[in-house]
Coordinates of C-alpha atoms in Angstrom, one line a residue:
M23 CA 47.5 -42.5 -26.8
Q24 CA 44.4 -44.6 -25.9
M25 CA 44.4 -47.9 -27.8
A26 CA 41.7 -47.9 -30.5
R27 CA 39.4 -50.9 -31.0
I28 CA 40.2 -53.1 -34.1
E29 CA 36.9 -52.0 -35.6
D30 CA 38.0 -48.3 -35.3
Y31 CA 40.3 -48.9 -38.2
A32 CA 39.7 -48.5 -41.9
V33 CA 42.3 -49.6 -44.5
I34 CA 43.8 -48.1 -47.6
G35 CA 46.1 -50.0 -50.0
N36 CA 47.8 -50.2 -53.4
R37 CA 47.7 -54.0 -53.9
K38 CA 51.3 -54.3 -52.6
T39 CA 50.8 -53.2 -49.0
M40 CA 48.1 -51.8 -46.8
A41 CA 47.8 -49.1 -44.1
L42 CA 45.4 -49.0 -41.2
V43 CA 43.8 -45.6 -40.5
R44 CA 42.1 -44.8 -37.2
R45 CA 38.9 -42.8 -36.8
D46 CA 41.1 -39.8 -35.8
A47 CA 43.0 -40.0 -39.1
S48 CA 46.1 -41.6 -37.5
I49 CA 47.8 -44.2 -39.6
D50 CA 49.0 -46.7 -37.1
W51 CA 50.2 -49.6 -39.3
L52 CA 52.0 -49.7 -42.6
C53 CA 54.6 -52.2 -43.9
L54 CA 56.9 -51.1 -46.8
P55 CA 57.1 -52.0 -49.5
R56 CA 55.1 -55.3 -49.2
F57 CA 52.4 -56.6 -46.9
D58 CA 55.0 -58.8 -45.2
S59 CA 57.8 -56.2 -45.0
D60 CA 58.9 -54.5 -41.8
A61 CA 56.5 -51.9 -40.5
C62 CA 57.4 -48.2 -40.5
F63 CA 54.2 -47.4 -38.5
A64 CA 53.7 -49.9 -35.7
A65 CA 51.7 -47.9 -33.1
L66 CA 49.0 -50.6 -33.6
L67 CA 51.1 -53.0 -31.7
G68 CA 52.6 -50.5 -29.2
D69 CA 52.3 -46.8 -28.9
Q70 CA 53.1 -43.7 -30.9
S71 CA 56.8 -44.0 -30.3
H72 CA 56.7 -47.1 -32.6
G73 CA 55.5 -45.0 -35.6
F74 CA 52.4 -43.3 -36.8
W75 CA 51.2 -40.4 -39.0
Q76 CA 48.2 -38.2 -38.0
I77 CA 46.7 -35.2 -39.7
A78 CA 43.8 -33.9 -37.7
P79 CA 42.2 -30.7 -36.3
A80 CA 44.3 -29.0 -33.5
A81 CA 41.0 -27.8 -32.0
E82 CA 38.5 -30.0 -30.1
V83 CA 36.5 -32.2 -32.4
T84 CA 32.8 -32.1 -31.7
N85 CA 31.8 -34.7 -34.3
S86 CA 33.5 -36.9 -36.9
E87 CA 32.4 -39.4 -39.5
R88 CA 34.0 -41.3 -42.2
H89 CA 33.2 -43.3 -45.3
Y90 CA 34.7 -44.9 -48.4
R91 CA 33.8 -43.4 -51.7
D92 CA 31.4 -46.0 -53.2
G93 CA 33.2 -49.1 -54.4
T94 CA 36.7 -47.7 -53.6
L95 CA 39.4 -47.7 -51.0
V96 CA 39.5 -43.9 -51.0
L97 CA 38.7 -42.9 -47.4
D98 CA 37.1 -39.6 -46.5
T99 CA 37.1 -38.6 -42.8
V100 CA 35.1 -35.4 -41.9
F101 CA 35.9 -33.5 -38.7
E102 CA 33.7 -30.8 -37.2
C103 CA 34.8 -28.4 -34.5
A104 CA 33.8 -24.9 -33.4
Q105 CA 35.9 -23.3 -36.0
G106 CA 34.4 -25.2 -39.0
K107 CA 34.5 -28.4 -40.9
V108 CA 37.4 -30.2 -42.7
M109 CA 37.9 -33.4 -44.6
V110 CA 41.0 -35.7 -44.7
S111 CA 41.0 -38.0 -47.8
D112 CA 43.4 -40.9 -47.7
C113 CA 44.4 -43.5 -50.4
M114 CA 47.4 -45.2 -51.9
H115 CA 48.4 -45.0 -55.5
A116 CA 48.8 -48.3 -57.4
A117 CA 52.0 -47.5 -59.2
N118 CA 53.4 -50.1 -61.5
H119 CA 57.1 -49.3 -60.6
D120 CA 59.1 -50.0 -57.5
R121 CA 57.6 -47.3 -55.3
V122 CA 54.8 -46.9 -52.8
D123 CA 52.8 -43.7 -52.7
L124 CA 50.6 -42.8 -49.7
L125 CA 48.4 -39.8 -50.5
R126 CA 46.6 -37.5 -48.0
V127 CA 44.5 -34.5 -49.0
V128 CA 43.0 -32.0 -46.5
T129 CA 40.0 -30.1 -47.8
G130 CA 38.3 -27.2 -46.0
L131 CA 34.5 -27.5 -46.0
E132 CA 33.4 -24.7 -43.7
G133 CA 35.0 -21.9 -41.7
K134 CA 38.8 -22.0 -41.0
V135 CA 40.1 -25.0 -39.1
P136 CA 43.5 -25.1 -37.3
M137 CA 45.3 -28.4 -38.2
Q138 CA 48.2 -30.3 -36.8
L139 CA 50.5 -32.9 -38.5
R140 CA 52.5 -35.4 -36.4
L141 CA 54.7 -37.9 -38.2
C142 CA 56.9 -40.5 -36.5
L143 CA 58.7 -42.8 -38.9
R144 CA 60.2 -45.8 -37.2
F145 CA 61.5 -48.5 -39.5
G146 CA 62.1 -52.1 -38.4
Y147 CA 58.8 -52.5 -36.6
G148 CA 59.2 -49.3 -34.5
R149 CA 62.9 -49.8 -33.6
V150 CA 64.9 -47.9 -36.2
I151 CA 65.0 -44.1 -36.2
P152 CA 65.8 -42.8 -39.7
W153 CA 68.1 -39.9 -40.7
V154 CA 65.9 -37.0 -41.8
S155 CA 67.1 -34.2 -44.1
R156 CA 65.9 -32.0 -46.9
T157 CA 66.2 -32.7 -50.6
G158 CA 67.3 -30.1 -53.1
D159 CA 63.8 -29.3 -54.1
G160 CA 62.6 -28.8 -50.5
R161 CA 61.0 -32.2 -49.8
L162 CA 61.6 -34.0 -46.6
Q163 CA 63.4 -37.4 -46.8
A164 CA 64.0 -40.0 -44.2
V165 CA 66.6 -42.8 -44.8
A166 CA 67.5 -45.9 -42.8
G167 CA 69.2 -49.0 -44.3
P168 CA 67.2 -50.1 -47.4
D169 CA 64.4 -47.6 -46.9
R170 CA 63.9 -44.1 -48.2
V171 CA 60.7 -42.1 -47.6
V172 CA 60.1 -38.7 -49.2
L173 CA 57.3 -36.4 -48.1
A174 CA 56.1 -33.6 -50.3
T175 CA 53.7 -30.9 -49.1
P176 CA 53.4 -27.1 -49.3
V177 CA 53.0 -27.0 -45.5
G178 CA 56.0 -26.0 -43.5
L179 CA 57.5 -29.0 -41.6
R180 CA 59.8 -28.9 -38.6
G181 CA 61.6 -31.5 -36.4
E182 CA 60.6 -31.9 -32.8
D183 CA 61.8 -34.7 -30.4
L184 CA 62.8 -36.9 -33.4
N185 CA 59.4 -36.5 -35.0
T186 CA 58.2 -34.3 -37.8
V187 CA 55.4 -31.8 -36.9
A188 CA 53.5 -29.0 -38.6
D189 CA 50.8 -26.5 -37.7
F190 CA 48.6 -25.0 -40.4
S191 CA 45.0 -24.0 -41.1
V192 CA 42.5 -24.8 -43.8
A193 CA 39.8 -22.5 -45.0
A194 CA 36.6 -23.4 -46.8
D195 CA 37.4 -24.6 -50.4
E196 CA 41.1 -24.7 -49.7
I197 CA 43.0 -27.9 -50.5
V198 CA 46.3 -29.0 -48.9
P199 CA 48.0 -32.1 -50.3
F200 CA 50.5 -34.5 -48.8
A201 CA 52.4 -37.2 -50.8
M202 CA 54.6 -39.7 -49.0
T203 CA 56.7 -42.0 -51.3
W204 CA 58.8 -45.0 -50.4
V205 CA 61.6 -46.1 -52.7
P206 CA 64.7 -48.2 -52.1
S207 CA 67.4 -46.1 -50.4
W208 CA 70.0 -46.9 -53.1
E209 CA 67.8 -45.4 -55.9
G210 CA 67.5 -41.7 -56.8
L211 CA 64.8 -39.4 -55.5
P212 CA 61.3 -40.3 -56.8
E213 CA 59.5 -38.0 -59.1
P214 CA 57.0 -35.7 -57.3
L215 CA 53.3 -36.5 -57.5
D216 CA 50.2 -34.4 -57.6
A217 CA 48.3 -35.9 -54.7
M218 CA 45.0 -34.2 -55.6
V219 CA 45.0 -35.6 -59.1
L220 CA 45.9 -39.1 -58.0
V221 CA 43.2 -39.3 -55.4
E222 CA 40.6 -38.6 -58.1
H223 CA 42.3 -41.0 -60.4
E224 CA 42.2 -43.8 -57.8
T225 CA 38.5 -43.0 -57.2
R226 CA 37.7 -43.5 -60.9
V227 CA 39.7 -46.7 -61.3
N228 CA 38.2 -48.3 -58.2
E229 CA 34.7 -47.3 -59.1
G230 CA 35.1 -48.8 -62.5
W231 CA 36.3 -52.2 -61.1
S232 CA 33.7 -52.5 -58.4
G233 CA 30.9 -51.4 -60.8
R234 CA 31.2 -54.8 -62.4
C235 CA 30.2 -56.6 -59.2
R236 CA 27.4 -59.1 -59.8
K237 CA 24.2 -58.4 -57.8
A238 CA 23.5 -60.2 -54.6
G239 CA 20.0 -59.0 -53.7
P240 CA 19.8 -56.7 -50.7
W241 CA 23.4 -57.6 -49.8
T242 CA 25.1 -56.3 -52.9
E243 CA 26.8 -53.4 -51.2
A244 CA 28.2 -55.7 -48.5
V245 CA 29.4 -58.1 -51.2
K246 CA 31.0 -55.2 -53.1
R247 CA 32.8 -53.9 -50.1
S248 CA 34.1 -57.4 -49.3
L249 CA 35.3 -57.9 -52.9
V250 CA 37.0 -54.5 -52.9
T251 CA 38.8 -55.6 -49.7
L252 CA 39.8 -58.9 -51.3
K253 CA 41.2 -57.1 -54.3
A254 CA 43.2 -54.8 -51.9
L255 CA 44.7 -57.9 -50.2
T256 CA 45.8 -59.3 -53.6
H257 CA 49.3 -58.6 -54.6
R258 CA 49.1 -56.9 -58.0
D259 CA 52.3 -58.6 -59.4
T260 CA 51.9 -62.2 -58.2
G261 CA 48.2 -62.7 -57.7
G262 CA 48.7 -64.0 -54.2
I263 CA 46.0 -63.1 -51.6
V264 CA 47.2 -62.5 -48.1
A265 CA 45.0 -63.6 -45.2
A266 CA 45.2 -60.2 -43.5
A267 CA 47.3 -57.0 -43.5
T268 CA 48.4 -57.4 -39.9
T269 CA 50.4 -59.6 -37.6
S270 CA 49.7 -60.4 -33.9
L271 CA 46.3 -58.9 -33.5
P272 CA 45.0 -61.2 -30.7
E273 CA 42.3 -63.9 -30.9
Q274 CA 41.9 -63.2 -27.2
L275 CA 42.5 -59.7 -25.8
G276 CA 45.6 -59.8 -23.6
G277 CA 46.3 -63.4 -24.6
S278 CA 49.1 -65.2 -26.6
R279 CA 47.1 -66.4 -29.6
N280 CA 48.8 -63.9 -31.8
W281 CA 49.9 -64.9 -35.3
D282 CA 51.3 -63.4 -38.4
Y283 CA 48.6 -63.5 -41.2
R284 CA 50.4 -61.6 -43.9
Y285 CA 50.8 -64.7 -46.0
C286 CA 48.8 -66.7 -48.5
W287 CA 47.0 -69.9 -47.3
L288 CA 46.2 -72.8 -49.5
R289 CA 43.3 -73.4 -47.1
D290 CA 41.5 -70.5 -48.7
A291 CA 42.0 -71.7 -52.3
T292 CA 38.6 -73.0 -53.4
L293 CA 36.5 -70.5 -51.4
T294 CA 38.5 -67.6 -52.7
L295 CA 38.1 -68.8 -56.3
L296 CA 34.4 -69.3 -55.9
A297 CA 33.9 -65.9 -54.3
L298 CA 35.8 -64.1 -57.2
I299 CA 33.9 -66.1 -59.8
A300 CA 30.5 -65.5 -58.1
G301 CA 31.3 -61.8 -58.1
G302 CA 32.0 -61.8 -61.8
Y303 CA 35.8 -61.3 -61.5
I304 CA 37.1 -64.0 -63.8
D305 CA 40.5 -62.4 -64.4
E306 CA 41.2 -62.1 -60.7
A307 CA 40.2 -65.7 -60.2
A308 CA 42.5 -66.8 -63.0
S309 CA 45.4 -64.8 -61.4
W310 CA 44.8 -66.5 -58.1
R311 CA 44.8 -69.9 -59.8
K312 CA 48.1 -69.1 -61.5
W313 CA 49.6 -68.1 -58.2
L314 CA 48.4 -71.3 -56.7
L315 CA 50.0 -73.5 -59.4
R316 CA 53.3 -71.6 -59.2
A317 CA 53.3 -71.9 -55.4
V318 CA 52.7 -75.6 -55.2
A319 CA 55.0 -76.6 -58.1
G320 CA 57.8 -78.9 -57.3
D321 CA 58.1 -82.0 -55.1
P322 CA 54.6 -82.6 -53.5
A323 CA 56.4 -83.9 -50.5
N324 CA 57.5 -80.3 -49.9
L325 CA 54.0 -78.8 -50.2
R326 CA 53.5 -76.0 -47.6
I327 CA 50.2 -74.9 -46.1
M328 CA 51.0 -71.3 -46.7
Y329 CA 53.4 -69.2 -48.8
S330 CA 54.6 -65.7 -49.1
L331 CA 53.4 -63.3 -51.8
A332 CA 55.7 -64.6 -54.5
G333 CA 55.5 -68.2 -53.4
E334 CA 58.5 -68.1 -50.9
R335 CA 58.4 -71.0 -48.5
R336 CA 60.7 -69.9 -45.7
L337 CA 58.4 -68.1 -43.1
S338 CA 60.6 -68.5 -40.0
E339 CA 58.8 -67.3 -36.9
Y340 CA 60.4 -64.9 -34.4
E341 CA 59.2 -62.5 -31.7
L342 CA 59.6 -58.7 -31.4
P343 CA 60.1 -58.1 -27.6
W344 CA 60.3 -54.3 -27.9
L345 CA 56.6 -54.2 -29.0
P346 CA 54.2 -54.7 -26.1
G347 CA 51.4 -56.0 -28.3
Y348 CA 47.9 -54.8 -29.0
E349 CA 46.3 -54.2 -25.6
S350 CA 49.3 -56.0 -24.0
S351 CA 48.7 -59.1 -26.1
A352 CA 52.2 -60.6 -26.2
P353 CA 54.2 -61.9 -27.9
V354 CA 54.3 -60.0 -31.2
R355 CA 55.3 -62.5 -33.8
V356 CA 56.7 -62.2 -37.3
G357 CA 56.7 -65.2 -39.6
N358 CA 54.6 -68.3 -39.0
A359 CA 56.0 -71.6 -37.7
A360 CA 52.8 -73.3 -38.8
S361 CA 54.1 -73.0 -42.4
S362 CA 56.1 -76.2 -41.9
Q363 CA 53.1 -78.2 -40.6
L364 CA 51.5 -81.2 -42.3
Q365 CA 47.9 -80.4 -43.3
L366 CA 46.3 -83.0 -45.5
D367 CA 43.3 -80.8 -46.2
V368 CA 45.4 -78.5 -48.5
Y369 CA 45.6 -81.3 -51.1
G370 CA 41.8 -81.3 -51.3
E371 CA 41.7 -77.5 -51.5
V372 CA 44.2 -77.4 -54.4
M373 CA 42.4 -80.2 -56.3
D374 CA 39.0 -78.6 -55.7
A375 CA 40.2 -75.1 -56.7
L376 CA 41.7 -76.3 -60.0
H377 CA 38.5 -78.4 -60.7
Q378 CA 36.3 -75.4 -60.0
G379 CA 38.4 -73.3 -62.3
R380 CA 37.8 -75.8 -65.1
R381 CA 34.1 -76.0 -64.3
H382 CA 33.7 -72.2 -64.5
G383 CA 35.5 -71.8 -67.8
L384 CA 39.0 -70.8 -66.8
S385 CA 41.3 -71.8 -69.6
E386 CA 43.4 -75.0 -69.0
L387 CA 47.0 -74.4 -67.9
E388 CA 49.6 -76.6 -69.5
S389 CA 51.2 -77.9 -66.3
G390 CA 48.0 -78.1 -64.2
W391 CA 46.8 -81.6 -64.7
S392 CA 50.2 -83.3 -64.6
L393 CA 51.0 -81.5 -61.4
Q394 CA 47.7 -82.6 -59.9
R395 CA 48.4 -86.2 -60.8
T396 CA 51.8 -86.0 -59.1
M397 CA 50.3 -84.5 -56.0
V398 CA 47.5 -87.1 -55.6
E399 CA 50.1 -89.9 -56.1
H400 CA 52.0 -88.5 -53.1
L401 CA 48.7 -88.0 -51.2
E402 CA 48.0 -91.7 -51.6
S403 CA 51.1 -92.5 -49.7
I404 CA 50.5 -90.2 -46.8
W405 CA 46.8 -89.8 -46.3
Q406 CA 46.6 -92.3 -43.5
Q407 CA 49.1 -90.3 -41.4
P408 CA 47.9 -87.9 -38.6
D409 CA 48.3 -84.2 -39.3
D410 CA 48.0 -80.8 -37.7
G411 CA 44.6 -79.9 -39.1
I412 CA 43.0 -76.9 -40.7
W413 CA 43.4 -74.7 -37.6
E414 CA 47.1 -75.4 -37.3
I415 CA 46.9 -77.0 -33.9
R416 CA 50.2 -76.6 -32.1
G417 CA 49.8 -79.8 -30.2
P418 CA 50.2 -83.5 -31.1
R419 CA 49.2 -84.6 -34.5
R420 CA 45.9 -86.3 -34.8
H421 CA 43.6 -87.9 -37.4
F422 CA 41.5 -84.8 -37.9
T423 CA 38.1 -85.7 -39.5
H424 CA 38.1 -82.6 -41.6
S425 CA 41.5 -83.4 -43.0
K426 CA 40.3 -86.8 -44.1
V427 CA 37.2 -85.4 -45.6
M428 CA 39.4 -83.1 -47.7
V429 CA 41.5 -86.1 -48.7
W430 CA 38.3 -87.5 -50.1
V431 CA 37.6 -84.2 -51.9
A432 CA 41.1 -84.5 -53.6
F433 CA 40.3 -87.9 -55.0
D434 CA 36.7 -87.0 -55.8
R435 CA 37.7 -83.9 -57.8
M436 CA 40.3 -85.8 -59.8
I437 CA 37.6 -88.3 -60.7
Q438 CA 35.2 -85.6 -61.7
S439 CA 37.8 -83.9 -63.8
V440 CA 38.3 -87.1 -65.8
E441 CA 34.5 -87.6 -66.1
E442 CA 33.6 -84.1 -67.0
F443 CA 36.6 -82.9 -69.1
G444 CA 38.1 -86.1 -70.6
L445 CA 41.4 -85.8 -68.8
E446 CA 43.5 -89.0 -68.5
G447 CA 44.2 -90.8 -65.2
P448 CA 43.7 -94.0 -63.3
V449 CA 40.1 -93.2 -62.5
E450 CA 39.2 -96.7 -61.2
H451 CA 42.1 -96.6 -58.8
W452 CA 41.0 -93.2 -57.6
R453 CA 37.4 -94.4 -57.1
E454 CA 38.8 -97.2 -54.9
L455 CA 40.8 -94.7 -52.9
R456 CA 37.8 -92.3 -52.6
Q457 CA 35.7 -95.2 -51.3
Q458 CA 38.4 -96.3 -48.8
V459 CA 38.7 -92.8 -47.4
H460 CA 34.9 -92.3 -47.2
E461 CA 34.5 -95.5 -45.2
D462 CA 37.4 -94.6 -42.9
V463 CA 35.9 -91.2 -42.1
C464 CA 32.4 -92.6 -41.5
K465 CA 33.7 -95.4 -39.3
R466 CA 36.4 -93.6 -37.3
G467 CA 35.3 -90.0 -37.4
F468 CA 31.7 -90.5 -36.3
D469 CA 30.5 -90.8 -32.7
N470 CA 27.6 -93.3 -32.7
N471 CA 26.7 -92.5 -29.1
R472 CA 26.3 -88.8 -29.8
G473 CA 25.1 -89.0 -33.3
S474 CA 27.6 -86.6 -34.8
F475 CA 31.0 -86.5 -36.4
V476 CA 33.9 -85.4 -34.1
Q477 CA 37.0 -83.3 -34.4
Y478 CA 39.4 -86.2 -34.7
Y479 CA 39.3 -90.0 -34.7
G480 CA 38.5 -91.3 -31.2
A481 CA 37.6 -87.9 -29.8
D482 CA 35.2 -88.1 -26.9
G483 CA 32.4 -85.9 -28.2
V484 CA 34.9 -83.0 -29.2
L485 CA 33.3 -81.0 -32.0
D486 CA 34.9 -78.8 -34.6
A487 CA 33.2 -76.2 -36.8
S488 CA 35.2 -77.5 -39.8
L489 CA 32.8 -80.4 -39.8
L490 CA 30.2 -78.0 -41.4
Q491 CA 32.3 -78.6 -44.6
I492 CA 31.0 -82.2 -44.8
P493 CA 27.8 -81.2 -46.7
L494 CA 29.4 -78.2 -48.3
T495 CA 32.0 -80.3 -50.0
G496 CA 29.6 -83.0 -51.0
F497 CA 31.1 -85.6 -48.8
L498 CA 27.6 -86.5 -47.6
P499 CA 24.3 -85.0 -48.5
V500 CA 22.9 -82.4 -46.1
A501 CA 19.8 -84.6 -45.5
D502 CA 21.9 -87.5 -44.2
E503 CA 21.0 -88.1 -40.5
R504 CA 24.7 -88.1 -39.6
V505 CA 25.1 -84.6 -41.1
R506 CA 21.9 -83.4 -39.5
G507 CA 23.1 -84.7 -36.1
T508 CA 26.5 -82.9 -36.6
I509 CA 24.9 -79.6 -37.5
D510 CA 22.6 -79.8 -34.6
A511 CA 25.4 -80.7 -32.2
I512 CA 27.5 -77.7 -33.4
E513 CA 24.5 -75.4 -33.0
K514 CA 24.0 -76.6 -29.5
R515 CA 27.6 -76.7 -28.3
L516 CA 29.7 -74.4 -30.4
V517 CA 27.3 -71.5 -31.0
S518 CA 27.8 -68.7 -28.4
H519 CA 25.5 -65.7 -28.4
G520 CA 24.5 -66.7 -31.9
F521 CA 27.9 -67.1 -33.5
V522 CA 30.1 -70.2 -34.1
R523 CA 33.4 -71.0 -32.3
R524 CA 36.0 -73.1 -34.1
Y525 CA 36.2 -75.7 -31.3
D526 CA 36.1 -75.8 -27.5
T527 CA 39.5 -74.4 -26.5
A528 CA 38.9 -75.8 -23.0
C529 CA 39.4 -79.4 -24.3
G530 CA 43.1 -78.6 -24.6
V531 CA 43.5 -80.0 -28.1
D532 CA 45.7 -77.1 -29.2
G533 CA 48.0 -77.1 -26.2
L534 CA 47.4 -73.4 -25.6
T535 CA 45.8 -71.5 -22.7
G536 CA 43.1 -69.0 -23.0
D537 CA 39.9 -68.7 -25.1
E538 CA 39.2 -67.1 -28.4
G539 CA 36.3 -65.3 -30.1
A540 CA 33.6 -66.7 -32.4
F541 CA 35.2 -67.5 -35.8
L542 CA 33.4 -65.5 -38.4
A543 CA 34.0 -67.7 -41.4
C544 CA 32.6 -70.7 -39.5
S545 CA 29.5 -68.7 -38.7
F546 CA 29.0 -68.1 -42.4
W547 CA 29.5 -71.8 -43.0
L548 CA 26.5 -72.5 -40.7
V549 CA 24.5 -70.0 -42.8
D550 CA 25.4 -72.1 -45.8
C551 CA 24.4 -75.3 -44.1
M552 CA 21.1 -73.8 -43.1
T553 CA 20.5 -72.6 -46.6
M554 CA 21.1 -76.1 -48.0
Q555 CA 18.7 -77.5 -45.4
G556 CA 16.0 -75.1 -46.6
R557 CA 16.0 -73.2 -43.3
L558 CA 16.0 -69.9 -45.2
D559 CA 14.4 -67.7 -42.6
E560 CA 17.0 -68.8 -40.0
A561 CA 19.8 -68.5 -42.5
R562 CA 18.8 -65.0 -43.5
A563 CA 18.5 -63.9 -39.9
M564 CA 21.9 -65.3 -39.0
F565 CA 23.5 -63.8 -42.1
E566 CA 22.1 -60.4 -41.4
R567 CA 23.2 -60.6 -37.8
L568 CA 26.7 -61.3 -39.0
L569 CA 26.6 -58.3 -41.2
T570 CA 26.0 -56.1 -38.1
L571 CA 29.4 -57.2 -36.8
R572 CA 31.2 -55.3 -39.6
N573 CA 32.6 -51.9 -38.6
D574 CA 31.2 -48.6 -39.9
V575 CA 33.1 -49.0 -43.2
G576 CA 32.1 -52.6 -43.8
L577 CA 35.3 -54.5 -42.6
L578 CA 35.6 -57.7 -40.6
S579 CA 38.5 -59.2 -38.6
E580 CA 39.0 -62.9 -38.1
E581 CA 36.8 -63.3 -34.9
Y582 CA 34.3 -61.6 -32.7
D583 CA 34.5 -61.5 -28.9
V584 CA 30.9 -62.0 -27.9
K585 CA 31.5 -61.0 -24.3
A586 CA 33.4 -57.8 -25.0
E587 CA 31.3 -57.2 -28.1
R588 CA 34.2 -56.3 -30.3
Q589 CA 36.3 -57.7 -33.2
V590 CA 39.4 -59.6 -32.5
G591 CA 42.1 -61.2 -34.6
N592 CA 44.0 -60.0 -37.6
F593 CA 42.4 -57.4 -39.8
P594 CA 40.9 -57.1 -42.4
Q595 CA 40.5 -60.9 -42.6
A596 CA 40.2 -62.3 -46.2
F597 CA 38.7 -65.5 -44.9
S598 CA 35.8 -63.7 -43.3
H599 CA 35.1 -61.6 -46.4
I600 CA 35.4 -64.6 -48.7
A601 CA 32.8 -66.5 -46.6
L602 CA 30.5 -63.4 -46.5
V603 CA 30.6 -63.2 -50.3
N604 CA 29.9 -66.9 -50.8
S605 CA 27.1 -67.0 -48.3
A606 CA 25.5 -63.9 -49.8
Y607 CA 25.3 -65.4 -53.2
N608 CA 24.2 -68.8 -51.9
L609 CA 21.4 -67.3 -49.8
S610 CA 20.2 -64.8 -52.4
E611 CA 20.1 -67.5 -55.1
A612 CA 18.1 -69.8 -52.8
L613 CA 15.6 -67.0 -51.9
W614 CA 15.3 -65.6 -55.4
P615 CA 16.2 -68.3 -57.8
D616 CA 14.4 -66.8 -60.8
T617 CA 16.5 -63.5 -60.6
H618 CA 19.9 -65.0 -60.2
K619 CA 22.1 -67.1 -62.4
R620 CA 24.5 -69.3 -60.5
A621 CA 28.1 -68.2 -61.0
G622 CA 29.8 -69.8 -58.0
G623 CA 28.0 -71.2 -55.1
H624 CA 28.5 -74.3 -52.9
R625 CA 31.7 -76.0 -53.8
H626 CA 30.3 -79.4 -54.6
Q627 CA 27.7 -78.3 -57.1

């Protein structure tokens, strides 16, 4: 099997997990029952022997195209061949109970097309072969340890080389359904489903949700697709939003910068909240805020930078040596050792997110303010320590400038909360701390010789795209000459082929070898800075160029390899889509202020 590009995948999901579907209708990645569970289809990080499920024409395909039904995660892939035309529709059913339903419906459009099904279930990330048998009602079931998968279809299935295969044909107007259901192996058989009915049901439900999306000028459809993706990455029970549906998709093809992103980062807190509010999805924003408060509750000294879906804190990292990795990008990792790092910026993210929630009308939560006060009391005692920084540098701790800026944000938002909402707290003391942090950053994080802020205190001209957050958070106004100098330096030294890199990996700050692609969220931050500077033509041109990096169904990964001209990093990446949404609203409101009412926007406003 030839390895597909990352952008060759679309996704389907049920807000508990997500599957990646190739252009040829092969499902190459699926974790059951949660985003962070073991994969039963892991061909994405290996080959077909590690698990996949394909339903496609057995004849030579002369043309194919695919699309999502508008505003949904229902994927239609149309194949043309000499014998006719056929469509494979894929989606997942968002059941409320403890089961996962993957639905595939084949519809004949023209002629009579020979079809082939190939199913290779391999639990445990491609390592565990299940025991396959027939149920009393004729369905196929596969069991291994805690997992039971049941497949229902009118098509005759047979075993072949420890796989399940089938040959059938579909004539015009004929419909052939397939319903694959996961349940815990110790439970009874799941009730059968009508795949055709549920695909139409999911279409209607999705259309109703996305139809509420607030307009964003000519970029409304791009925003809608991004918000649908964010919703799909949101766990329906807990409200936690995973950073991506995958692990170990490389930041450099063939390299070792391969991390597990199936967790929830505090780093994304404020921008996620603003994107949901800007799009008009207040209930979803409130659910995310509730998850945030539950996750960070407890001793602030034990605050983590990321959590699992229900707020679990133990994300021990280990490797899967039997998987060769995407395009031989090894190792394949599960868990994330960065979860135990110290990142001072997350305190600012939490304080800002809760403040923005109040500002945009989310009801006050009983424990919110007392928890915030406890957290900033702890922050006061540790803010002068070096940390690991926003990018989870696996090198020595440093005094990262962005981290200190976000410390300032934490104290600033506490002060604003007192001033705007009458909350109680030692506001004069916080003002003194805010001023102390501000002076520290401006003195130690600014390079007078180069006229720009630097990545960490004492760095010799080393830049970091996170410095673009200085004006976006309100730390300094965008017109300040130090900010102008920093934006100019980043444009000159971190922009490659029109897109922004996080930092210069050649400087060795992260202790890793190899390069990485342009970081898409940072590129959207530059759009935001240009917008604030009034450089609207440049901002619009860069934003629209970024939109061209999306794949044919509107999805983005974490980064873009400008040399190979392809997406890299985990997929689909929430941070990229969050940044797209916020930039679209910021830019459209700047260009057409009379036709937009601000609902989110820059975080400091």
